[in-house]
Short mmCIF file of C-alpha atoms in Angstrom, two decimals:
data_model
loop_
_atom_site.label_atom_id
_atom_site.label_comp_id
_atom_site.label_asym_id
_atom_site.label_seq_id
_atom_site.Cartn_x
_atom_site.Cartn_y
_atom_site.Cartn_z
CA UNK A 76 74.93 130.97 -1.02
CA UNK A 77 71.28 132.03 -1.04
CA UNK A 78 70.29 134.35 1.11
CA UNK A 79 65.71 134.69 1.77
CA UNK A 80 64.90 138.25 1.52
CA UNK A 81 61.20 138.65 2.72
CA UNK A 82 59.14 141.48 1.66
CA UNK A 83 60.65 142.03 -1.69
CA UNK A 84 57.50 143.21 -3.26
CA UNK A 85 57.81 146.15 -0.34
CA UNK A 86 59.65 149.09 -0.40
CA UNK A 87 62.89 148.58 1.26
CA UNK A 88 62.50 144.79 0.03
CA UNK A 89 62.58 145.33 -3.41
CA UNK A 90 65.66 148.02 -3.08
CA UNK A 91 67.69 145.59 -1.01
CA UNK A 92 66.81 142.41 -3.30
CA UNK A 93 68.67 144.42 -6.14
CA UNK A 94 72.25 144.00 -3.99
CA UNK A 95 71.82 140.07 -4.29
CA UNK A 96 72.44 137.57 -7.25
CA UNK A 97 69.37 134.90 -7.21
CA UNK A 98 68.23 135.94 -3.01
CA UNK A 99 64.89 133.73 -2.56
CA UNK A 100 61.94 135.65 -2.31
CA UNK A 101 59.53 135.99 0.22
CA UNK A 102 56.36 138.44 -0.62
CA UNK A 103 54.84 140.29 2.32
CA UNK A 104 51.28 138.35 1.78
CA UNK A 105 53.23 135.01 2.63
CA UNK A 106 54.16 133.80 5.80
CA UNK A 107 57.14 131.95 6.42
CA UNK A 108 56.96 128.77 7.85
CA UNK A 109 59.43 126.29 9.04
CA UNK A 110 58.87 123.50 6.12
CA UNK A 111 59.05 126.22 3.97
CA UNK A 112 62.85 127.06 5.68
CA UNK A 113 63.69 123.81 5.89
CA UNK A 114 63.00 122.87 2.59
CA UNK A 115 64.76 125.98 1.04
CA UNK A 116 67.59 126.10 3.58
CA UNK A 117 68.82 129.59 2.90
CA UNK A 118 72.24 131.11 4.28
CA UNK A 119 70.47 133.57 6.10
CA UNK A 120 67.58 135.31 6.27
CA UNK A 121 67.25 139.50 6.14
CA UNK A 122 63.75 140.19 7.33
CA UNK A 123 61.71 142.80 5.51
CA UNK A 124 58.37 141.62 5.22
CA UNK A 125 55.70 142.99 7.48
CA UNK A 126 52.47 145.02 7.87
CA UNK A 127 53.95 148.84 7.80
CA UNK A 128 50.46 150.35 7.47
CA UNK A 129 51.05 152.19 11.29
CA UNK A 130 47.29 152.92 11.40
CA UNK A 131 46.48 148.97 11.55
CA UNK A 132 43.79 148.62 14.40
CA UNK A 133 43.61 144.38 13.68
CA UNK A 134 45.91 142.96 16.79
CA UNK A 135 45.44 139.85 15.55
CA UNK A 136 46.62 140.43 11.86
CA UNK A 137 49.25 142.76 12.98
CA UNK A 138 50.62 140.34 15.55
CA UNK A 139 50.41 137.43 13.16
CA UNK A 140 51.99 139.34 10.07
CA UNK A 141 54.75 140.79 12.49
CA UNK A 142 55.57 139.10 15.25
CA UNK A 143 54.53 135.67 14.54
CA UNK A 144 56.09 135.20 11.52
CA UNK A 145 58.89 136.96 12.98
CA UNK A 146 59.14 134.59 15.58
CA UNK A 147 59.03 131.75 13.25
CA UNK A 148 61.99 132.91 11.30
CA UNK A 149 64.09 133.81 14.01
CA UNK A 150 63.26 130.16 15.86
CA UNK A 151 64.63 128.96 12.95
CA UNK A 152 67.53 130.92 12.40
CA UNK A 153 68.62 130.01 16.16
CA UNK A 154 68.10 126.31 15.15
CA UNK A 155 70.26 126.31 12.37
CA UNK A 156 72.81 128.68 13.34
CA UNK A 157 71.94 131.01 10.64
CA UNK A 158 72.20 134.84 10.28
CA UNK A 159 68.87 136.68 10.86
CA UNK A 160 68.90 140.32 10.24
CA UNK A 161 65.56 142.15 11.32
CA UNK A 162 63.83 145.48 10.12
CA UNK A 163 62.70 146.99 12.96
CA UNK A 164 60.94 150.33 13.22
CA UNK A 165 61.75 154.20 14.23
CA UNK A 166 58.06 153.01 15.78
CA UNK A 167 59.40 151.34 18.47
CA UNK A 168 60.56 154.33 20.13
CA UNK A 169 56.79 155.93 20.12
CA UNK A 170 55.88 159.57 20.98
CA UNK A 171 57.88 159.82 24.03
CA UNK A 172 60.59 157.62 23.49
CA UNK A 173 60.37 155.01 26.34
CA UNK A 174 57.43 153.12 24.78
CA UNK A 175 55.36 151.98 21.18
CA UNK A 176 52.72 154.65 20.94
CA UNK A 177 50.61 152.26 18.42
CA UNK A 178 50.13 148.79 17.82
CA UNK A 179 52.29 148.56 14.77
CA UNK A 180 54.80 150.33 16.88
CA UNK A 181 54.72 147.68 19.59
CA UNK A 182 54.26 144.60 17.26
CA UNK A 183 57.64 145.60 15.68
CA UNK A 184 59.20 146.45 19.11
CA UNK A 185 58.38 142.61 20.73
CA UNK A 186 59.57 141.27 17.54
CA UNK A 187 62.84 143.27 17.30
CA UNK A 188 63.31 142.41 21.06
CA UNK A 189 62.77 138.18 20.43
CA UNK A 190 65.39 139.01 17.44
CA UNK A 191 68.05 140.41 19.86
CA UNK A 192 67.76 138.13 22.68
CA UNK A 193 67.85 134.90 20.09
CA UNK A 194 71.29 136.23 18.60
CA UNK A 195 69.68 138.53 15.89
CA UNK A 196 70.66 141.75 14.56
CA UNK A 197 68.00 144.48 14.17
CA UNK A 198 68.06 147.61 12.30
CA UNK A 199 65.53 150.67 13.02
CA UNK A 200 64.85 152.54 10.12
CA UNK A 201 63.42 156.17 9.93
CA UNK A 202 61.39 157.65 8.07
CA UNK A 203 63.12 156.15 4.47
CA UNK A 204 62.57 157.58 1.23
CA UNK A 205 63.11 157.02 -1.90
CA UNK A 206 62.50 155.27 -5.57
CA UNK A 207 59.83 152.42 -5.06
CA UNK A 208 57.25 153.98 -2.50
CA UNK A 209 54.81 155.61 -4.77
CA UNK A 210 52.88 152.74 -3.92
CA UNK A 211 52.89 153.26 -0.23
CA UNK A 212 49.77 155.83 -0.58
CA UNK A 213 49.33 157.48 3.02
CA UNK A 214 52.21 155.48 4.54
CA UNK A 215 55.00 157.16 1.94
CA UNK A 216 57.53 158.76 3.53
CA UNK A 217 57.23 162.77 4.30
CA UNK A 218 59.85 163.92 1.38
CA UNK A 219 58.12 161.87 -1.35
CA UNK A 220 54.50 163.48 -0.12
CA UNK A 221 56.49 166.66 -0.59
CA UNK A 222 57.53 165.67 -3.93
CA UNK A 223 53.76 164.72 -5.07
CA UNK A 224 51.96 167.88 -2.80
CA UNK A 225 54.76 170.32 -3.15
CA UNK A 226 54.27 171.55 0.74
CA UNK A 227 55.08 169.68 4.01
CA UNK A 228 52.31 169.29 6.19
CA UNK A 229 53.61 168.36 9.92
CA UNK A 230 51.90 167.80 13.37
CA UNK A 231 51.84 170.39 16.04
CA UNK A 232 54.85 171.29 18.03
CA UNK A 233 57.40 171.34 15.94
CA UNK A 234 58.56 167.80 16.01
CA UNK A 235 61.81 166.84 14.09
CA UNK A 236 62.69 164.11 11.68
CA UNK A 237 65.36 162.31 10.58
CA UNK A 238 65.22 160.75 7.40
CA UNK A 239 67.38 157.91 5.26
CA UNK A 240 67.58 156.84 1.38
CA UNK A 241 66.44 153.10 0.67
CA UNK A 242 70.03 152.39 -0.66
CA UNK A 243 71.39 153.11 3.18
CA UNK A 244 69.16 151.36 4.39
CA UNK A 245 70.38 148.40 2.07
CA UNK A 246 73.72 149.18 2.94
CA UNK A 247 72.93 148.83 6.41
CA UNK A 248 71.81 145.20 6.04
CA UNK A 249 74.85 144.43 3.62
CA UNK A 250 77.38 145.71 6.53
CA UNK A 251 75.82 143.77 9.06
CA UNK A 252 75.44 140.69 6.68
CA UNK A 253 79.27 141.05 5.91
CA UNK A 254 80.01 141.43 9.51
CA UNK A 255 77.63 138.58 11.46
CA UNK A 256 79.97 137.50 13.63
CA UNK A 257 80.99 140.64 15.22
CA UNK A 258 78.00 142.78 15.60
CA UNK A 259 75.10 139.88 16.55
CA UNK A 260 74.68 139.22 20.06
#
């Protein structure tokens, strides 16, 4: 059984590839298409891949990267009858909760919501941490910035975080890989 982990030169890709024998590989840069899936045929599909840069301003680029392709997968996934877990986004929830506050906030909201309502399962990840995001620059998560700078540097009003290790977040997608059937929709 091979399951297509995209994103795997990401973050959270690369930590969750390390919990599979063989998974195909999907970089971020790629986009999935359906000869592509059809062609490789995997079990299932646990999408990672996206544009997480939150200060993207291209709506075209964003959309493409993470809805579009999202879209593509999950078509897919419906067709065949395949398991499609989604990475969704703390983002979706915004500033005040109700709504994205930013278009990489709303690109992974639509896409999480197309995931749902086609029998997907998506997971909303905050603020993650851990080994592997050196590379993230800017976008690294709060606790490794403290690592590198030593001193936390937060917005006004004392806002509050909650954070989670990369290997949760993989055990997140193993538990609802292992159980499909009970929590998709």
């Amino acid at each position: 059984m091979r399951v297509l982990i995209t994103g795997t030169n990401g973050f959270i890709g690369s930590n969750l590839k390390k919990h599979f024998d063989n998974p195909l590989e999907m970089n971020e840069d790629v986009l999935v298409t359906k000869e592509w899936l059809d062609e490789n045929n995997p079990y299932a599909v646990l999408h990672v891949g996206a544009c997480a840069n939150t200060l993207e301003t291209d709506v075209n680029y964003i959309m493409k990267v993470n809805f579009e392709s999202t879209k593509t997968i999950t078509d897919w996934c419906k067709l065949n009858n395949k398991p499609l877990i989604y990475s969704s986004s703390a983002a979706s929830y915004g500033t005040n909760g109700e709504h994205p506050s930013n278009l990489y906030g709303w690109s992974k909201y639509v896409a999480e919501q197309y995931v749902i309502s086609n029998g997907g399962i998506a997971l909303r990840y905050f603020n993650v941490y851990g080994p592997g995001e050196e590379h993230k620059g800017n976008m690294a998560s709060m606790a490794y910035q403290m690592f590198i700078a030593g001193y936390v540097k937060l917005f006004p009003g004392k806002p509050k975080r909650d954070f989670i290790y990369v290997d949760d977040v993989a055990i997140a997608n193993l538990h609802a890989f292992a159980h499909y059937d009970v929590l998709s929709g």
